[in-house]
């Protein structure tokens, strides 16, 4: 028996159409967010730079002041410049970095992302290796497949003013490069093990924590951290501001100029530099921050006395704790004031750091402890200054990472 097709009155058809339309238009807070881009989507290109023998890397370690580290360099390394896609202020851009792949390791290596400290010269971008050298390349010689992002504003993205201490841009530069590198190495039949490490110092310590937060809070990235090491990062930016506003001298005025110019540009404030700095410094800064000058040259052209560097009204506003609301809000937004790490994490800081105050790591660690963080350690480096603390930190980090890479 053949059944008759069901028939609907025009009223029933209209009701069904309206129900379907309403269902399609409804939106709730539980709606899934768009999935993060895959490594295949993010990868653009990889260009071989050089294969460096371990003896050359050992010599580079010694000449750069990492002589105690040379003993860990056991492998020749092939270096590549990797270009990948990332997102900055809602727009897709291309960024770059250096990838070092150790050769002839006894087992597939772990993936490690190393975040460099503050650089000012475009020529110092890690992807300019071997003309640039951060020291983090040595992790590849020690047997880790090592990723060193240039950061947005350097390398392939040098048309953008570096978004210094901007948390979303910092995290994206690392996470997207990690995924693009995973895809590239897989496409080349270069095996990796399941471990993933993050390490960084100074600005790189901050960027490392930003990437850790992004990875731990966004499971859709499909990245699982084995351990994280961060040194001397400005994790608590309001605390840093308080220190700068109350100290008679500050050893690295280039950092102050860089963050104010970066925020002024990144957030579209477009205020004249004379709002922030006195003359002659306000007039000098565009040329000092154009990507051609290194840290020491910039510092020498400024003053270490905040009261003379900053415009009087701005300096007064920094001290009273209520003015400059936009700046204070962005500093809070870009700090780590509520999130707590889950992965095994070590924080390092020199107790005599003259550029990134020791207290910013100490207060951050105490907050993590108070919030119940069970896997975070704080390792002070007695007497360590900003430039002298990275070597002892790395001598602690490398054996620790190796002990976990089993």
Short mmCIF file of C-alpha atoms in Angstrom, two decimals:
data_model
loop_
_atom_site.label_atom_id
_atom_site.label_comp_id
_atom_site.label_asym_id
_atom_site.label_seq_id
_atom_site.Cartn_x
_atom_site.Cartn_y
_atom_site.Cartn_z
CA UNK A 1 0.00 0.00 0.00
CA UNK A 2 1.36 3.36 -0.96
CA UNK A 3 0.78 6.04 1.66
CA UNK A 4 -0.30 9.47 0.63
CA UNK A 5 2.19 12.28 1.04
CA UNK A 6 1.58 14.39 4.11
CA UNK A 7 -0.03 17.68 3.31
CA UNK A 8 0.21 20.93 5.28
CA UNK A 9 -2.01 23.91 5.20
CA UNK A 10 -0.42 27.21 4.30
CA UNK A 11 -0.77 28.25 7.96
CA UNK A 12 1.21 25.23 9.14
CA UNK A 13 3.95 25.88 6.58
CA UNK A 14 4.21 29.47 7.78
CA UNK A 15 4.42 28.38 11.43
CA UNK A 16 7.14 25.82 10.64
CA UNK A 17 9.15 28.40 8.68
CA UNK A 18 8.94 30.93 11.53
CA UNK A 19 10.06 28.35 14.10
CA UNK A 20 13.06 27.38 11.99
CA UNK A 21 13.94 31.03 11.43
CA UNK A 22 13.77 31.83 15.13
CA UNK A 23 15.86 28.79 16.04
CA UNK A 24 18.54 29.86 13.59
CA UNK A 25 18.65 33.40 14.94
CA UNK A 26 18.84 32.53 18.64
CA UNK A 27 22.22 33.12 20.30
CA UNK A 28 23.23 32.25 23.83
CA UNK A 29 26.37 32.62 25.87
CA UNK A 30 26.89 28.88 25.37
CA UNK A 31 27.28 29.20 21.60
CA UNK A 32 30.62 27.70 20.58
CA UNK A 33 33.36 30.14 19.68
CA UNK A 34 35.10 29.81 16.32
CA UNK A 35 37.83 27.20 16.52
CA UNK A 36 41.39 28.56 16.50
CA UNK A 37 43.19 28.20 13.20
CA UNK A 38 45.08 24.98 12.60
CA UNK A 39 48.79 24.76 11.96
CA UNK A 40 48.13 24.05 8.31
CA UNK A 41 46.07 27.22 8.04
CA UNK A 42 48.75 29.27 9.79
CA UNK A 43 51.86 28.01 8.01
CA UNK A 44 53.16 30.15 5.14
CA UNK A 45 56.75 29.12 4.40
CA UNK A 46 60.00 27.81 5.83
CA UNK A 47 63.37 28.71 4.36
CA UNK A 48 66.55 26.93 5.37
CA UNK A 49 69.18 29.35 6.67
CA UNK A 50 72.13 27.15 7.64
CA UNK A 51 73.15 23.93 9.32
CA UNK A 52 75.38 24.89 12.23
CA UNK A 53 77.77 22.28 13.66
CA UNK A 54 77.72 21.87 17.41
CA UNK A 55 81.28 23.18 17.67
CA UNK A 56 80.18 26.49 16.19
CA UNK A 57 77.26 26.71 18.62
CA UNK A 58 79.56 25.89 21.53
CA UNK A 59 81.89 28.70 20.47
CA UNK A 60 78.93 31.08 20.14
CA UNK A 61 77.81 30.15 23.64
CA UNK A 62 81.23 30.96 25.08
CA UNK A 63 81.60 34.27 23.24
CA UNK A 64 78.10 35.38 24.32
CA UNK A 65 78.84 34.73 28.00
CA UNK A 66 77.12 31.36 28.21
CA UNK A 67 80.31 29.33 28.57
CA UNK A 68 78.85 27.07 31.27
CA UNK A 69 76.06 26.24 28.87
CA UNK A 70 78.33 25.00 26.07
CA UNK A 71 78.66 21.56 27.67
CA UNK A 72 74.98 20.91 26.98
CA UNK A 73 75.30 21.57 23.23
CA UNK A 74 75.56 18.07 21.77
CA UNK A 75 73.93 18.30 18.33
CA UNK A 76 74.34 20.00 14.99
CA UNK A 77 71.31 22.13 14.19
CA UNK A 78 69.53 23.13 10.99
CA UNK A 79 67.96 26.57 11.26
CA UNK A 80 64.98 27.84 9.27
CA UNK A 81 63.19 31.14 8.92
CA UNK A 82 59.52 30.38 9.36
CA UNK A 83 56.75 32.71 8.20
CA UNK A 84 53.28 32.17 9.57
CA UNK A 85 49.92 33.85 9.92
CA UNK A 86 48.70 35.34 13.16
CA UNK A 87 46.08 37.84 14.27
CA UNK A 88 46.75 41.38 15.43
CA UNK A 89 43.88 43.65 16.44
CA UNK A 90 41.41 41.41 14.68
CA UNK A 91 43.28 41.31 11.38
CA UNK A 92 45.32 38.52 9.86
CA UNK A 93 48.98 39.40 9.38
CA UNK A 94 52.16 37.51 8.63
CA UNK A 95 54.81 37.11 11.31
CA UNK A 96 58.11 35.26 11.49
CA UNK A 97 60.64 33.57 13.69
CA UNK A 98 63.54 31.15 13.85
CA UNK A 99 63.21 27.36 14.06
CA UNK A 100 66.17 25.19 15.07
CA UNK A 101 65.95 21.44 14.48
CA UNK A 102 68.63 19.29 16.17
CA UNK A 103 70.07 16.53 13.98
CA UNK A 104 70.56 12.85 14.79
CA UNK A 105 68.99 12.90 18.22
CA UNK A 106 68.54 9.43 19.76
CA UNK A 107 64.77 9.95 20.02
CA UNK A 108 62.28 12.46 18.62
CA UNK A 109 62.91 15.83 20.28
CA UNK A 110 60.47 17.85 22.34
CA UNK A 111 59.18 21.17 21.02
CA UNK A 112 60.35 24.25 22.92
CA UNK A 113 59.40 27.88 22.37
CA UNK A 114 61.94 30.43 23.64
CA UNK A 115 60.96 34.10 23.99
CA UNK A 116 63.73 36.68 23.74
CA UNK A 117 64.17 39.81 25.80
CA UNK A 118 63.41 43.34 24.65
CA UNK A 119 65.05 44.27 21.36
CA UNK A 120 64.90 47.63 19.59
CA UNK A 121 66.84 47.08 16.37
CA UNK A 122 65.00 45.38 13.53
CA UNK A 123 68.28 43.66 12.69
CA UNK A 124 68.19 41.84 16.03
CA UNK A 125 65.11 39.79 15.14
CA UNK A 126 65.90 36.10 15.79
CA UNK A 127 65.04 35.13 12.20
CA UNK A 128 68.07 37.15 11.08
CA UNK A 129 70.31 34.40 12.50
CA UNK A 130 73.28 34.03 12.27
CA UNK A 131 73.63 37.83 12.08
CA UNK A 132 71.55 37.95 15.25
CA UNK A 133 72.02 35.69 18.27
CA UNK A 134 69.74 35.56 21.32
CA UNK A 135 71.37 32.62 23.10
CA UNK A 136 68.14 30.63 23.00
CA UNK A 137 69.40 28.94 19.84
CA UNK A 138 71.49 26.80 22.19
CA UNK A 139 68.38 24.91 23.29
CA UNK A 140 68.33 23.39 19.80
CA UNK A 141 71.94 22.29 20.23
CA UNK A 142 70.89 20.67 23.50
CA UNK A 143 68.34 18.52 21.68
CA UNK A 144 65.10 20.51 21.64
CA UNK A 145 63.25 21.48 18.45
CA UNK A 146 63.38 25.17 19.22
CA UNK A 147 61.02 27.94 18.12
CA UNK A 148 62.07 31.58 18.68
CA UNK A 149 59.37 34.04 17.56
CA UNK A 150 60.50 37.42 16.29
CA UNK A 151 57.38 38.98 17.91
CA UNK A 152 54.98 41.24 16.07
CA UNK A 153 56.81 44.35 14.93
CA UNK A 154 59.96 42.53 13.87
CA UNK A 155 60.88 40.29 10.94
CA UNK A 156 57.98 39.79 8.53
CA UNK A 157 55.76 42.18 10.52
CA UNK A 158 58.22 45.06 10.90
CA UNK A 159 55.73 47.49 9.36
CA UNK A 160 53.88 47.40 12.71
CA UNK A 161 55.18 49.22 15.78
CA UNK A 162 55.94 46.46 18.26
CA UNK A 163 52.98 46.01 20.68
CA UNK A 164 55.25 45.92 23.72
CA UNK A 165 53.62 44.33 26.78
CA UNK A 166 50.34 43.73 24.98
CA UNK A 167 49.07 40.39 26.23
CA UNK A 168 46.90 39.24 23.27
CA UNK A 169 49.56 40.06 20.66
CA UNK A 170 52.29 38.46 22.79
CA UNK A 171 50.36 35.21 23.20
CA UNK A 172 49.30 35.00 19.55
CA UNK A 173 52.85 35.40 18.26
CA UNK A 174 53.96 32.34 20.24
CA UNK A 175 50.94 30.06 20.01
CA UNK A 176 50.43 30.51 16.27
CA UNK A 177 54.11 29.95 15.54
CA UNK A 178 54.08 26.78 17.61
CA UNK A 179 51.15 25.38 15.64
CA UNK A 180 52.63 26.40 12.29
CA UNK A 181 55.95 24.78 13.24
CA UNK A 182 54.26 21.56 14.31
CA UNK A 183 52.54 21.39 10.94
CA UNK A 184 55.73 22.13 8.99
CA UNK A 185 57.82 19.55 10.81
CA UNK A 186 55.11 16.96 10.41
CA UNK A 187 54.95 17.70 6.67
CA UNK A 188 58.71 17.10 6.52
CA UNK A 189 58.40 13.78 8.39
CA UNK A 190 60.37 15.26 11.30
CA UNK A 191 59.02 13.49 14.36
CA UNK A 192 58.48 15.22 17.70
CA UNK A 193 57.66 13.71 21.06
CA UNK A 194 54.64 14.82 23.10
CA UNK A 195 56.43 17.29 25.35
CA UNK A 196 56.15 21.07 25.02
CA UNK A 197 58.21 23.63 26.93
CA UNK A 198 58.12 27.42 27.16
CA UNK A 199 60.99 29.60 28.36
CA UNK A 200 61.67 33.33 28.23
CA UNK A 201 63.51 36.16 29.94
CA UNK A 202 62.76 39.87 30.43
CA UNK A 203 60.07 40.80 27.89
CA UNK A 204 60.33 37.15 26.91
CA UNK A 205 59.37 36.16 30.45
CA UNK A 206 56.21 38.23 30.10
CA UNK A 207 55.48 36.83 26.63
CA UNK A 208 56.04 33.31 27.95
CA UNK A 209 53.43 33.83 30.64
CA UNK A 210 51.00 35.30 28.10
CA UNK A 211 51.42 32.22 25.90
CA UNK A 212 51.05 29.91 28.89
CA UNK A 213 47.80 31.59 29.87
CA UNK A 214 46.44 31.33 26.32
CA UNK A 215 47.38 27.66 25.99
CA UNK A 216 45.98 26.70 29.39
CA UNK A 217 42.70 28.58 28.97
CA UNK A 218 42.00 27.66 25.32
CA UNK A 219 42.01 23.88 25.00
CA UNK A 220 41.02 24.12 21.34
CA UNK A 221 44.65 24.95 20.51
CA UNK A 222 45.40 21.28 21.25
CA UNK A 223 48.64 22.18 23.00
CA UNK A 224 49.62 20.65 26.34
CA UNK A 225 52.46 22.19 28.31
CA UNK A 226 55.06 20.04 30.05
CA UNK A 227 56.78 22.89 31.94
CA UNK A 228 57.32 26.64 31.79
CA UNK A 229 60.22 28.86 32.92
CA UNK A 230 59.89 32.64 33.00
CA UNK A 231 62.49 35.13 34.18
CA UNK A 232 62.30 38.81 35.09
CA UNK A 233 59.08 39.56 33.22
CA UNK A 234 56.85 42.54 34.01
CA UNK A 235 53.88 40.36 34.99
CA UNK A 236 52.40 43.00 37.33
CA UNK A 237 52.55 46.21 35.32
CA UNK A 238 50.75 48.44 37.87
CA UNK A 239 53.36 47.34 40.42
CA UNK A 240 56.08 48.30 37.96
CA UNK A 241 54.46 51.70 37.40
CA UNK A 242 54.37 52.34 41.14
CA UNK A 243 58.07 51.55 41.40
CA UNK A 244 59.02 53.80 38.51
CA UNK A 245 56.89 56.69 39.82
CA UNK A 246 58.60 56.59 43.21
CA UNK A 247 62.24 55.96 42.34
CA UNK A 248 64.68 58.86 41.78
CA UNK A 249 66.60 56.97 39.10
CA UNK A 250 65.68 54.24 36.64
CA UNK A 251 68.52 52.47 34.86
CA UNK A 252 66.81 51.65 31.55
CA UNK A 253 64.79 54.66 30.33
CA UNK A 254 64.53 53.09 26.87
CA UNK A 255 62.03 50.61 28.34
CA UNK A 256 59.84 53.47 29.56
CA UNK A 257 59.92 55.20 26.20
CA UNK A 258 59.15 51.94 24.41
CA UNK A 259 56.10 50.96 26.43
CA UNK A 260 54.53 54.43 26.32
CA UNK A 261 55.09 54.76 22.58
CA UNK A 262 53.80 51.22 22.05
CA UNK A 263 50.61 51.81 24.02
CA UNK A 264 50.13 55.21 22.38
CA UNK A 265 50.34 53.55 18.96
CA UNK A 266 48.74 50.15 19.60
CA UNK A 267 45.64 51.56 21.28
CA UNK A 268 45.24 54.50 18.93
CA UNK A 269 45.66 57.22 21.52
CA UNK A 270 47.95 59.15 19.16
CA UNK A 271 48.87 61.64 21.83
CA UNK A 272 51.86 63.92 21.18
CA UNK A 273 54.99 62.61 22.84
CA UNK A 274 55.23 65.88 24.74
CA UNK A 275 52.23 64.65 26.77
CA UNK A 276 54.56 62.04 28.23
CA UNK A 277 58.12 63.34 27.92
CA UNK A 278 60.00 66.58 28.40
CA UNK A 279 62.14 68.10 25.70
CA UNK A 280 64.63 67.39 24.33
CA UNK A 281 63.68 63.74 24.86
CA UNK A 282 60.23 63.91 23.26
CA UNK A 283 61.80 65.22 20.06
CA UNK A 284 64.48 62.54 20.03
CA UNK A 285 62.25 59.53 20.54
CA UNK A 286 60.91 59.00 16.98
CA UNK A 287 64.48 58.62 15.74
CA UNK A 288 65.53 56.54 18.71
CA UNK A 289 62.64 54.08 18.31
CA UNK A 290 62.73 53.72 14.52
CA UNK A 291 64.31 50.25 14.63
CA UNK A 292 67.86 51.35 13.90
CA UNK A 293 69.14 51.89 17.45
CA UNK A 294 70.10 49.38 20.13
CA UNK A 295 69.24 49.59 23.83
CA UNK A 296 72.49 51.17 25.03
CA UNK A 297 72.38 53.88 22.37
CA UNK A 298 68.80 54.79 23.28
CA UNK A 299 69.56 54.86 26.99
CA UNK A 300 72.54 57.16 26.38
CA UNK A 301 70.28 59.65 24.60
CA UNK A 302 67.77 59.82 27.46
CA UNK A 303 68.09 60.42 31.20
CA UNK A 304 67.90 57.97 34.08
CA UNK A 305 65.96 60.48 36.22
CA UNK A 306 62.19 60.00 35.72
CA UNK A 307 61.50 63.50 37.06
CA UNK A 308 63.55 64.93 34.18
CA UNK A 309 62.44 62.41 31.54
CA UNK A 310 58.68 62.68 31.99
CA UNK A 311 56.60 65.77 31.33
CA UNK A 312 55.86 67.39 34.74
CA UNK A 313 52.09 66.96 34.57
CA UNK A 314 52.39 63.34 33.45
CA UNK A 315 54.92 62.56 36.18
CA UNK A 316 52.62 64.08 38.79
CA UNK A 317 49.75 62.02 37.43
CA UNK A 318 51.81 58.83 37.73
CA UNK A 319 52.39 59.56 41.38
CA UNK A 320 48.85 60.43 42.45
CA UNK A 321 47.42 57.01 41.54
CA UNK A 322 44.16 58.17 39.94
CA UNK A 323 44.99 60.15 36.80
CA UNK A 324 45.94 58.67 33.41
CA UNK A 325 42.98 56.30 33.64
CA UNK A 326 43.42 54.84 30.14
CA UNK A 327 47.05 53.98 30.76
CA UNK A 328 46.33 52.45 34.14
CA UNK A 329 43.50 50.36 32.74
CA UNK A 330 45.65 48.99 29.92
CA UNK A 331 48.40 48.14 32.38
CA UNK A 332 45.87 46.19 34.44
CA UNK A 333 44.41 44.51 31.36
CA UNK A 334 47.85 43.35 30.25
CA UNK A 335 48.92 42.05 33.67
CA UNK A 336 48.31 38.63 35.24
CA UNK A 337 46.18 39.66 38.18
CA UNK A 338 43.52 36.93 38.25
CA UNK A 339 44.79 33.95 36.21
CA UNK A 340 46.77 31.16 37.92
CA UNK A 341 49.15 28.72 36.12
CA UNK A 342 48.32 25.03 35.98
CA UNK A 343 51.48 23.63 34.39
CA UNK A 344 54.73 23.13 36.33
CA UNK A 345 56.21 26.64 36.36
CA UNK A 346 59.39 28.21 37.65
CA UNK A 347 59.77 31.97 38.04
CA UNK A 348 63.25 33.48 38.24
CA UNK A 349 64.39 36.98 39.13
CA UNK A 350 67.61 38.67 40.16
CA UNK A 351 67.27 40.32 43.55
CA UNK A 352 69.22 43.40 42.38
CA UNK A 353 67.44 43.81 39.02
CA UNK A 354 67.63 47.51 38.16
CA UNK A 355 65.36 47.37 35.08
CA UNK A 356 62.47 45.01 35.90
CA UNK A 357 61.98 45.23 39.63
CA UNK A 358 62.35 42.04 41.66
CA UNK A 359 59.08 42.80 43.45
CA UNK A 360 57.01 42.18 40.31
CA UNK A 361 57.94 38.48 40.34
CA UNK A 362 57.72 38.24 44.12
CA UNK A 363 54.21 39.69 44.29
CA UNK A 364 53.07 37.61 41.32
CA UNK A 365 54.36 34.43 42.95
CA UNK A 366 52.66 35.26 46.26
CA UNK A 367 49.38 35.83 44.45
CA UNK A 368 49.72 32.50 42.66
CA UNK A 369 50.38 30.83 46.03
CA UNK A 370 47.39 32.51 47.66
CA UNK A 371 45.18 31.34 44.80
CA UNK A 372 46.23 27.75 45.38
CA UNK A 373 48.76 27.24 42.59
CA UNK A 374 50.43 23.95 43.42
CA UNK A 375 53.00 23.73 40.62
CA UNK A 376 54.72 27.12 40.80
CA UNK A 377 58.19 27.74 42.25
CA UNK A 378 60.01 31.05 42.69
CA UNK A 379 63.80 31.01 42.44
CA UNK A 380 65.49 34.30 43.38
CA UNK A 381 68.96 34.88 41.95
CA UNK A 382 70.91 36.55 44.79
CA UNK A 383 72.56 39.77 43.68
CA UNK A 384 71.49 39.21 40.10
CA UNK A 385 71.01 42.26 37.89
CA UNK A 386 68.94 42.33 34.72
CA UNK A 387 71.70 41.30 32.34
CA UNK A 388 73.55 39.00 34.72
CA UNK A 389 70.62 36.83 35.81
CA UNK A 390 69.78 35.11 32.53
CA UNK A 391 72.82 32.79 32.54
CA UNK A 392 72.19 31.33 36.03
CA UNK A 393 68.51 30.99 35.16
CA UNK A 394 69.30 28.95 32.05
CA UNK A 395 71.70 26.70 33.94
CA UNK A 396 68.77 25.81 36.17
CA UNK A 397 66.18 25.54 33.41
CA UNK A 398 67.97 23.26 30.96
CA UNK A 399 68.63 20.34 33.33
CA UNK A 400 65.09 20.72 34.68
CA UNK A 401 63.56 20.53 31.20
CA UNK A 402 65.79 17.59 30.31
CA UNK A 403 64.69 15.73 33.44
CA UNK A 404 61.07 16.11 32.35
CA UNK A 405 61.74 15.14 28.73
CA UNK A 406 61.81 11.40 29.33
#
